[in-house]
Coordinates of C-alpha atoms (C1' of nucleotides) in Angstrom, one line a residue:
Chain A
X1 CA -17.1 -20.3 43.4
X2 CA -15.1 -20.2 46.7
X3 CA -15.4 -17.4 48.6
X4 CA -11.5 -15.8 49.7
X5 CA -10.9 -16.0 53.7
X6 CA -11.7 -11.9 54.8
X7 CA -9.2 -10.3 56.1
X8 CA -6.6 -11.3 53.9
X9 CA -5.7 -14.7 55.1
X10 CA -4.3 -17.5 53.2
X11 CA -6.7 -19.9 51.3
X12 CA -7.5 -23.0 53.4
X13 CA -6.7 -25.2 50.8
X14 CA -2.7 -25.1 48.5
X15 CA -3.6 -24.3 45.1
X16 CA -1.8 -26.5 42.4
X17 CA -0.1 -26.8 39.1
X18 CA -3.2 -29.0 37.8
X19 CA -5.8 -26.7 39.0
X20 CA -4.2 -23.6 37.9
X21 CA -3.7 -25.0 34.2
X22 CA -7.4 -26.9 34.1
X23 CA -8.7 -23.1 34.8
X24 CA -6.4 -21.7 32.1
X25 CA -7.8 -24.4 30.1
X26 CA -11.3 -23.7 30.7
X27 CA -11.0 -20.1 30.2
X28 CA -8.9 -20.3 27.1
X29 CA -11.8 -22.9 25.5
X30 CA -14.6 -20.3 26.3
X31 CA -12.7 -16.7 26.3
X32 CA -10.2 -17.8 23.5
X33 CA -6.3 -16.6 23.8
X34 CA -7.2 -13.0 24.3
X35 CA -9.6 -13.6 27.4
X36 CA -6.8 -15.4 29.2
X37 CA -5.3 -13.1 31.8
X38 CA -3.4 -13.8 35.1
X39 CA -6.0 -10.9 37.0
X40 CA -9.2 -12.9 35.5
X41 CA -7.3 -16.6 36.1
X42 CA -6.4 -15.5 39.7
X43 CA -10.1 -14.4 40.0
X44 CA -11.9 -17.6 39.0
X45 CA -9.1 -19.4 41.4
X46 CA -10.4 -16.7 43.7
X47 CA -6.3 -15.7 44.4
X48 CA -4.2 -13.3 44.0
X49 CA -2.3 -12.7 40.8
X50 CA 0.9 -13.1 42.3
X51 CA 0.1 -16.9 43.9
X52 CA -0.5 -18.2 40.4
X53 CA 4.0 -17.3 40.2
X54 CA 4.4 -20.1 43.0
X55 CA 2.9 -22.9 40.8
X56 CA 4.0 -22.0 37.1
X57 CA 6.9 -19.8 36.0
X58 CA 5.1 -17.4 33.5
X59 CA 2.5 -17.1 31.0
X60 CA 4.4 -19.4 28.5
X61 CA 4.8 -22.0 30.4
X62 CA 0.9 -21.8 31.6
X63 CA 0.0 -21.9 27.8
X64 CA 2.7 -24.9 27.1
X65 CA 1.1 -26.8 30.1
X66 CA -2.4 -25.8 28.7
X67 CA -1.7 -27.4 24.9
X68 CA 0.4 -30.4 26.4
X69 CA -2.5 -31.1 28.5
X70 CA -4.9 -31.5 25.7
X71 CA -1.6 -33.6 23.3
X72 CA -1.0 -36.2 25.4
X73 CA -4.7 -36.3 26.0
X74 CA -5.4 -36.5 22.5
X75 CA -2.4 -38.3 21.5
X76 CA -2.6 -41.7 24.2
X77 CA -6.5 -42.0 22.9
X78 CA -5.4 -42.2 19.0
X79 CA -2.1 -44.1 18.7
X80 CA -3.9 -47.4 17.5
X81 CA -4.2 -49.4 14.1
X82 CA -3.0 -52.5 12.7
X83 CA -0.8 -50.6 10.2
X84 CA 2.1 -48.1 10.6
X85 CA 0.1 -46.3 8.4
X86 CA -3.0 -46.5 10.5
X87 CA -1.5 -45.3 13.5
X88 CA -0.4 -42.2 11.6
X89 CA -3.6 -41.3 10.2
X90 CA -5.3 -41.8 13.5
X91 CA -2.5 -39.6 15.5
X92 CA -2.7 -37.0 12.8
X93 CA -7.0 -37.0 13.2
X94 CA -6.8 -37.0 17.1
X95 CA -4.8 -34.1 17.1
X96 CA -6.8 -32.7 14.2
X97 CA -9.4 -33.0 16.1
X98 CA -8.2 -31.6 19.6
X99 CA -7.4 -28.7 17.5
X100 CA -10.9 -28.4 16.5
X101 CA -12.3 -28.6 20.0
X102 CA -9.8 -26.2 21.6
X103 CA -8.9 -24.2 18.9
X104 CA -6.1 -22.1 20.6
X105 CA -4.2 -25.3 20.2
X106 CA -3.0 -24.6 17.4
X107 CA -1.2 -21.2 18.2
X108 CA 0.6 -22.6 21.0
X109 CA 3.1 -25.1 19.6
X110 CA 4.9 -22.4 18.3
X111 CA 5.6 -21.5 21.8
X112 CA 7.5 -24.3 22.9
X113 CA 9.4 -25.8 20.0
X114 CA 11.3 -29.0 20.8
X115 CA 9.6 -29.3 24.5
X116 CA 7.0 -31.7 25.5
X117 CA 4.1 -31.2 22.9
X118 CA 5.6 -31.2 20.3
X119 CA 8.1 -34.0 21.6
X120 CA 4.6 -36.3 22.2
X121 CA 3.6 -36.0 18.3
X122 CA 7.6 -36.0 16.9
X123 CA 8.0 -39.6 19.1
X124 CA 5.0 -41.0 17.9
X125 CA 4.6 -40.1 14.0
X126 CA 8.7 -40.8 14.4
X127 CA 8.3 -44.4 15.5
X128 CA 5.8 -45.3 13.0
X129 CA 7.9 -43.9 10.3
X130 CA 10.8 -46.1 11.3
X131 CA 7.9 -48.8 11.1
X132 CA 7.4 -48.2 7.8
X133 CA 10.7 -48.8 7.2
X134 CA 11.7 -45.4 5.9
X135 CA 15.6 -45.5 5.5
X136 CA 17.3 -44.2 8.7
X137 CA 19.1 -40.8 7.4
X138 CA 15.3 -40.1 5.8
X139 CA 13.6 -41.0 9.1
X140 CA 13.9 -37.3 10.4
X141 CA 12.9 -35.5 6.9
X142 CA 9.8 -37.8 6.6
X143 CA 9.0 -37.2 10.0
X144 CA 9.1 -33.7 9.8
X145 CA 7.2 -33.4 6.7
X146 CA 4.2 -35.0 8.2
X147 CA 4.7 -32.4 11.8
X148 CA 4.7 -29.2 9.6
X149 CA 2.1 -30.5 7.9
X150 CA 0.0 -31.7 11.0
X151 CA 1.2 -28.2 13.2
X152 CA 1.0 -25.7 9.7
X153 CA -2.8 -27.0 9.5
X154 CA -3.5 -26.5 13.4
X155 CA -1.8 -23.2 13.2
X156 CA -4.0 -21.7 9.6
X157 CA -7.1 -23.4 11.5
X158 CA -6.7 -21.6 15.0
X159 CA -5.9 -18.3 12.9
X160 CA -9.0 -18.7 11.4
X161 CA -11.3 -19.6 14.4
X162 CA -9.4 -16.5 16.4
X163 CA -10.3 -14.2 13.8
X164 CA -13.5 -15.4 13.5
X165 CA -14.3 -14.8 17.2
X166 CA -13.1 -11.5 17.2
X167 CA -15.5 -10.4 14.5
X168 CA -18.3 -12.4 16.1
X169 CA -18.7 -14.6 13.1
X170 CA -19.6 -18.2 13.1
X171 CA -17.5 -20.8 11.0
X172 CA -19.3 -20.2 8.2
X173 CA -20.0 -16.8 7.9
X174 CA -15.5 -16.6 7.5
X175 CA -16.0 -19.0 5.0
X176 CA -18.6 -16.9 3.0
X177 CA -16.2 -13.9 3.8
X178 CA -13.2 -15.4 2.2
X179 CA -15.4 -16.8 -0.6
X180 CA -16.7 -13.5 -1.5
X181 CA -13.5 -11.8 -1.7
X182 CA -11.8 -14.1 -3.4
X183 CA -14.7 -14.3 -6.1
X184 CA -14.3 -10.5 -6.6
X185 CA -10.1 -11.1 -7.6
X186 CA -8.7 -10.2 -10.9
X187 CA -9.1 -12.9 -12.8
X188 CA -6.2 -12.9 -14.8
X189 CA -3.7 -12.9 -12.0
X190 CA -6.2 -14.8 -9.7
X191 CA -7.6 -17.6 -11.3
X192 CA -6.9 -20.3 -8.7
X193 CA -8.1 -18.3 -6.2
X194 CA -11.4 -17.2 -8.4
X195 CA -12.2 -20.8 -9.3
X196 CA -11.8 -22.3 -5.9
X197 CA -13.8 -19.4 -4.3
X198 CA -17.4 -21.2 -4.6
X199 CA -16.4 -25.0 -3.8
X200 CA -14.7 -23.1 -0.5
X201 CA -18.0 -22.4 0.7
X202 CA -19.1 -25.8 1.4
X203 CA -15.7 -27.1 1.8
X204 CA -14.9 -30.1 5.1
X205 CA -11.7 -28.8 6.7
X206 CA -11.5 -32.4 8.4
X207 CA -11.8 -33.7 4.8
X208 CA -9.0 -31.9 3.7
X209 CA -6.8 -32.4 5.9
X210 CA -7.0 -36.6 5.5
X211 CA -6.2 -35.7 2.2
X212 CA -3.1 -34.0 3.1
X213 CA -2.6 -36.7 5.3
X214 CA -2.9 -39.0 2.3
X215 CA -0.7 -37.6 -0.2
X216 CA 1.9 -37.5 1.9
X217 CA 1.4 -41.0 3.0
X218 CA 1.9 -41.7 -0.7
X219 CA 4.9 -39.6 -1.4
X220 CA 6.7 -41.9 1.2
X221 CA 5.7 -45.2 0.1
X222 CA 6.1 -44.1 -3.7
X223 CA 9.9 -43.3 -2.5
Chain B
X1 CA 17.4 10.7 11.9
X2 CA 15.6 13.5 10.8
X3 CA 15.4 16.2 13.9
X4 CA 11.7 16.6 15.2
X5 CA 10.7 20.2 13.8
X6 CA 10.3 22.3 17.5
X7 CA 7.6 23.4 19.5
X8 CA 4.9 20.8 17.8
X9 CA 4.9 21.7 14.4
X10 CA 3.9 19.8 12.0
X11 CA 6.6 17.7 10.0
X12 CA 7.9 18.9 6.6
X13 CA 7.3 15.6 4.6
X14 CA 4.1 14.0 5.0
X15 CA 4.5 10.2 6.1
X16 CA 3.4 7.7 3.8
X17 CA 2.2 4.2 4.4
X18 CA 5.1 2.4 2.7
X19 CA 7.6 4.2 4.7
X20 CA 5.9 3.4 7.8
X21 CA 5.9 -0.4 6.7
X22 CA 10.1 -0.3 5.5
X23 CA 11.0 1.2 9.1
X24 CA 8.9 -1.9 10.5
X25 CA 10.4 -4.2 8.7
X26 CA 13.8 -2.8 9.5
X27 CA 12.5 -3.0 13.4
X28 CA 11.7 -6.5 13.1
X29 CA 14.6 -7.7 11.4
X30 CA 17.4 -6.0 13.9
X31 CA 15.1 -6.5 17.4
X32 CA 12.6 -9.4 16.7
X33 CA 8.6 -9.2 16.9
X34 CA 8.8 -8.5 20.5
X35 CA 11.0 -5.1 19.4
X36 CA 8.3 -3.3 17.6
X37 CA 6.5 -1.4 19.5
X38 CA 4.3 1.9 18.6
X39 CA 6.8 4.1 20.4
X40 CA 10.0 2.4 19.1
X41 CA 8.5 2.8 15.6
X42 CA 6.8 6.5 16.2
X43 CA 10.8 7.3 17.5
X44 CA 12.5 5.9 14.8
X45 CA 9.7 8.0 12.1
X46 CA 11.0 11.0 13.8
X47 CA 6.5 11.1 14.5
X48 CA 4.2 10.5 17.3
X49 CA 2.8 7.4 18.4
X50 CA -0.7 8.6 16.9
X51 CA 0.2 10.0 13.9
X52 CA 1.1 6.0 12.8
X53 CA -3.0 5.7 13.1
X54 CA -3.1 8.1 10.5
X55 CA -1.6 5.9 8.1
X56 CA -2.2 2.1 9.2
X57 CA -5.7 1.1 11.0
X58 CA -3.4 -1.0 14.2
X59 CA -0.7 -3.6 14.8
X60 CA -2.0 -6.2 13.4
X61 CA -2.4 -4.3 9.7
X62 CA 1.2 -2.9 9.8
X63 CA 2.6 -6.6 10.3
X64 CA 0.4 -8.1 7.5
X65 CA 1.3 -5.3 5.5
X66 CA 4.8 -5.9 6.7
X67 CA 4.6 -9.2 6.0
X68 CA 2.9 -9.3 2.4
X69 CA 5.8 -7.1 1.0
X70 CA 8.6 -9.7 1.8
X71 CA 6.4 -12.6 0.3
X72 CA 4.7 -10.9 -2.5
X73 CA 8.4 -9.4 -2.8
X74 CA 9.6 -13.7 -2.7
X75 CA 6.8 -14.9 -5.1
X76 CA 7.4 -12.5 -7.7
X77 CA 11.3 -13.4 -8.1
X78 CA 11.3 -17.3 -7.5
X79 CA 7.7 -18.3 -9.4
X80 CA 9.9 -19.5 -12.3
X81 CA 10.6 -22.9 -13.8
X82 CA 10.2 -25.5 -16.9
X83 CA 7.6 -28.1 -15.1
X84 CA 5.3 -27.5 -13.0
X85 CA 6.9 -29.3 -10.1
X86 CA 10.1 -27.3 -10.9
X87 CA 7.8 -23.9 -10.5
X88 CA 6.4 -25.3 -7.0
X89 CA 10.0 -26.2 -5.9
X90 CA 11.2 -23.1 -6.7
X91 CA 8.4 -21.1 -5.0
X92 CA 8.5 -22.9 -1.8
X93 CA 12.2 -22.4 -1.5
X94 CA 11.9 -18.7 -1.8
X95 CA 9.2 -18.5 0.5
X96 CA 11.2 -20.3 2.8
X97 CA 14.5 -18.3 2.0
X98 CA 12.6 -15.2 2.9
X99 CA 11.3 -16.7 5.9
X100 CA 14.5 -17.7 6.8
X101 CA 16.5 -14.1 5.9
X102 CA 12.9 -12.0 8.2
X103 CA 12.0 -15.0 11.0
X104 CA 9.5 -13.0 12.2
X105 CA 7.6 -13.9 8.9
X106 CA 6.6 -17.5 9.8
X107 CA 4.5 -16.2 12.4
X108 CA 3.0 -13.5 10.4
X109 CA 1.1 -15.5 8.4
X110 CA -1.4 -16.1 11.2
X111 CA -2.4 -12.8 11.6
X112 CA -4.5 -12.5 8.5
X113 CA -5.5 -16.0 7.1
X114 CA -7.4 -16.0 3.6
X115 CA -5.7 -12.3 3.3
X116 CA -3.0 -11.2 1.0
X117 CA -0.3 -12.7 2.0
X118 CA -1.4 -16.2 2.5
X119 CA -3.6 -15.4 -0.8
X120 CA -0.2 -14.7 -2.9
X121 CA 1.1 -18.4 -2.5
X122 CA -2.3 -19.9 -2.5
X123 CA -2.8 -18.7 -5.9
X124 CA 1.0 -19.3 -7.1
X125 CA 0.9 -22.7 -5.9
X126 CA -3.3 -23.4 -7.0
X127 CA -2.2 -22.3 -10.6
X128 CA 0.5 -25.1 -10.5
X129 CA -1.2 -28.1 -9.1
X130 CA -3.6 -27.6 -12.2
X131 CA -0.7 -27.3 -14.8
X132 CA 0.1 -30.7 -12.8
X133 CA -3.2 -32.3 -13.8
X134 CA -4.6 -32.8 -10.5
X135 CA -8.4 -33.5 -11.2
X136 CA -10.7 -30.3 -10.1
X137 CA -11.9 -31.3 -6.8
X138 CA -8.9 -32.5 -5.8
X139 CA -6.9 -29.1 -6.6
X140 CA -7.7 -27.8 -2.9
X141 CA -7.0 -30.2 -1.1
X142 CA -3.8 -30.7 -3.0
X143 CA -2.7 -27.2 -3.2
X144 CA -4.0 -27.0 1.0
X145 CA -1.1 -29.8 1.7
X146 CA 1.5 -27.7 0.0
X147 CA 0.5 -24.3 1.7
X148 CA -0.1 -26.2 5.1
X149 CA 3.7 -27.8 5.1
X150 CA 5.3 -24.8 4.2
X151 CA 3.6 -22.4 6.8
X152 CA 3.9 -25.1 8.9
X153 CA 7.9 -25.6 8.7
X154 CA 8.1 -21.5 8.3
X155 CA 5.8 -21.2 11.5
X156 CA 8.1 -23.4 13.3
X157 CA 11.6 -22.2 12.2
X158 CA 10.3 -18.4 13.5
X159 CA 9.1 -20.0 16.4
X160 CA 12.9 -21.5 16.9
X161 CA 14.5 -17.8 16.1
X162 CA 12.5 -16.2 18.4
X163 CA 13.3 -19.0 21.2
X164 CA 16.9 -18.3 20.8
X165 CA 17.1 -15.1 20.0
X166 CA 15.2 -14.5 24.0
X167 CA 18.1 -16.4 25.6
X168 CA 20.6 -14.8 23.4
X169 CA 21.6 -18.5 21.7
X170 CA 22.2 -19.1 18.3
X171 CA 21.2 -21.6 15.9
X172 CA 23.7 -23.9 17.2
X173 CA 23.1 -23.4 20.9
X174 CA 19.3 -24.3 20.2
X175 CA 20.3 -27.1 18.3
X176 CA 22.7 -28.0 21.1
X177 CA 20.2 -27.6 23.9
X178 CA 17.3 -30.0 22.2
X179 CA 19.8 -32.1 21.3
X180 CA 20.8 -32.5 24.6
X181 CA 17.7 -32.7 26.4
X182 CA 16.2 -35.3 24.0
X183 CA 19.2 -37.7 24.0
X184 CA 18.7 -37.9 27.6
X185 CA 14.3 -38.8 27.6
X186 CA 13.6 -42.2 28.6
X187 CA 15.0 -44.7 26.4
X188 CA 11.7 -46.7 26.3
X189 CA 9.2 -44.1 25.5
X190 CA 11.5 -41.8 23.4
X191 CA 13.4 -44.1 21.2
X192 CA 12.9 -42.3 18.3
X193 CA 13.5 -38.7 20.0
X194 CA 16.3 -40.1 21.2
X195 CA 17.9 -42.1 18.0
X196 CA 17.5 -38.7 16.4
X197 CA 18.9 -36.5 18.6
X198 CA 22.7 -36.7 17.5
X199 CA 21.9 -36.2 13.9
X200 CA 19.9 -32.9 14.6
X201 CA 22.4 -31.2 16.0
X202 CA 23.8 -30.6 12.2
X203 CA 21.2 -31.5 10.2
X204 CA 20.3 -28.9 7.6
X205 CA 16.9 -27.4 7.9
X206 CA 16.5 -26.1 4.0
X207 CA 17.6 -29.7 2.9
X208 CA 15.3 -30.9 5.1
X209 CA 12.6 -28.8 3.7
X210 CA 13.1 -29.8 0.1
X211 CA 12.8 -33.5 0.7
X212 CA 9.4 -32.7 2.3
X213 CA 8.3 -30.9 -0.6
X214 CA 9.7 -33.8 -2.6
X215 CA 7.3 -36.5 -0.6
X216 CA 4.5 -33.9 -1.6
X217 CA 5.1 -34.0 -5.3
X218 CA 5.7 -37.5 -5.5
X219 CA 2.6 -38.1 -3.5
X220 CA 0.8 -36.1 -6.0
X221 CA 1.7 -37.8 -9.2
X222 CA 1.6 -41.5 -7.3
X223 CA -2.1 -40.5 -7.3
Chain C
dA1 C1' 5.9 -23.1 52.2
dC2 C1' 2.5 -20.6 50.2
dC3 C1' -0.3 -16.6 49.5
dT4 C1' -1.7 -11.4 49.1
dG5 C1' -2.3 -7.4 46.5
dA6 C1' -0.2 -3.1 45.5
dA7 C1' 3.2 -1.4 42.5
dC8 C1' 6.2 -1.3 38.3
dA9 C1' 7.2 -1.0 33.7
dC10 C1' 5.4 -1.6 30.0
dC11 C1' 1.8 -2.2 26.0
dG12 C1' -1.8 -0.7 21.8
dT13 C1' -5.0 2.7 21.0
dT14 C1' -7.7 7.1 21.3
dC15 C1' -8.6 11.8 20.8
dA16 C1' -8.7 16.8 21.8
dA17 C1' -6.0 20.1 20.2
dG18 C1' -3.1 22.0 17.0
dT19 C1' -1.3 23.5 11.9
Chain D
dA1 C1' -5.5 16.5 5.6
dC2 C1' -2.2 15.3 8.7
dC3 C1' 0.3 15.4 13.0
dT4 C1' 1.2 15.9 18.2
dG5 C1' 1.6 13.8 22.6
dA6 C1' -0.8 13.2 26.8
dA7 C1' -4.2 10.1 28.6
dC8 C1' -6.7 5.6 28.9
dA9 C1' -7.3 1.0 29.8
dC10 C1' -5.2 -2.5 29.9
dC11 C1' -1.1 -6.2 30.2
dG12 C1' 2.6 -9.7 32.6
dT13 C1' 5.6 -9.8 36.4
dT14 C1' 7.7 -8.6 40.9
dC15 C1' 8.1 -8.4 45.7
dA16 C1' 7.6 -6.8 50.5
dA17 C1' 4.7 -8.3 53.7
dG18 C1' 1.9 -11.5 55.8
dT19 C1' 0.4 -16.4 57.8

DNA sequence: ACCTGAACACCGTTCAAGT
DNA sequence: ACCTGAACACCGTTCAAGT
């Protein structure tokens, strides 16, 4: 790590945007959301806390950058197939997976609703929807089932890593957590809950969600 | 509001739990998530900041709490219907009613995934997709897609509230402003952003809801 | 133009002390 | 058993002062 100029000079070389939001990045993929403050950022950028203001309005906007960053990232590498239908599934995985890998993902949409990351995955599940040839005034509906379906999984998946960390569990120690709670539920008024509580255990999240993916797929062409 | 008793004294009427969540809720509703705050609440209890800790274990207990008594308040008076798919329709509408009526909910939900809350529709919505006929290992993944889109949509409608209610906009106004900014992207890379931009400034968000849950169920039976 | 770092106005949470 | 309220250990953000 650089050492800071004594004396309190200025840094010999500008800071920017880029490096101020790859650090957040980093820190936000090892620390999680919690461990990402601007006294430990400006530290590792070996800065003050104030300098990090010049490049990048406020915390929001560092976390919007972070998550757009990994989007359009995850987004350009996925957008292919032969079929609109394809190109959907693979968008919906790349992100899926982006998720997975920096799961504070997920809990940053929210922050910046209609603005670039969310923009990136509206444009290109949009397009392919008009592809498919989804009738103009249903273009936005269908659209936007696929989003809340994509963002709502991202968001229940980061939830779930977040908590996990806090408690120091791994993956699967939630799942056996969950699991065992459910199992113990009154099984009158928690059957569903009581019966899916074992195959939960072993379950594949990624599985799941092409699933999901898949029904919905259906629903439109079944229109 | 009750007067503080003087000179430290204890207060007359124990607090209880449930009245400790009802003047949270009432907090989130008038000021937003951002306007509860121990000493806001701990004023408005006529109490202590501390005495709160008495009752609930920390923040993030007092807004699942908060939140599971506007769902489980929801699921209990909307879980009604001749089909199954009628029963599903009508839940998710509530859910999203309620959502709608307390946006602080949609981002709730986050806060304690596999908990009560989240464990309410799970278990509304499991119990349904079996009436349906969906084969047993397909009843997660199924009944996942259905919980995903609607946290999902709820997740980003709070998200939206929030947005606007920090710059003081209302719906319109938001709807206004990403109209606006969208209909002016780059007509090559944003076509569809852009082809949908005029319509979204009065498109109906609970319509648009129900036609996602639509693409759901007929993506279901077209199994 | 860009950085420094102390200071400000908050938070959630704890805890000794009270009744 | 339940409450009080000061204190603690943080936050994000600002801003006068520096180069």
């Amino acid at each position: 790590m650089a050492k800071k100029a004594s004396g309190g000079q200025q840094r010999e070389k500008a800071l920017s945007r880029e490096q101020i939001i790859k650090a957040a990045i980093e820190l936000l993929d090892s620390s999680g959301e919690s461990g990402l403050t601007f006294r430990v950022l400006s530290e590792r950028l070996a800065t003050g806390a104030g300098a990090i203001y010049w490049h990048i309005a406020n915390k929001n906007d560092l976390l919007t950058a972070a998550c757009d960053a990994i989007i359009a990232n995850a987004v350009e590498l996925t957008a292919t197939g032969d079929t609109p239908e394809e190109v959907i599934r693979a968008l919906a995985l790349g992100v899926f997976d982006a998720m997975d890998e920096h799961p504070w993902v997920g809990s940053t949409f929210t922050l910046s609703p209609g603005q670039s990351p969310v923009l990136r995955i509206v444009e290109r599940i949009g397009q392919q929807v008009r592809v498919l040839g989804v009738p103009e005034d249903a273009q936005w509906a269908t659209a936007s089932a696929l989003i809340a379906f994509i963002l709502g999984v991202g968001g229940q998946n980061a939830a779930n890593r977040q908590l996990a960390r806090a408690k120091g569990f791994t993956r699967s120690d939630f799942l056996e957590t969950v699991a065992a709670a459910w199992s113990q539920l009154d099984p009158e008024e928690y059957s569903f809950a009581r019966s899916i509580a074992e195959p939960l255990r072993t379950h594949d999240d990624r599985a799941d969600f092409l699933a999901g993916i898949e029904i919905i797929l259906r629903g439109i062409r079944a229109k």
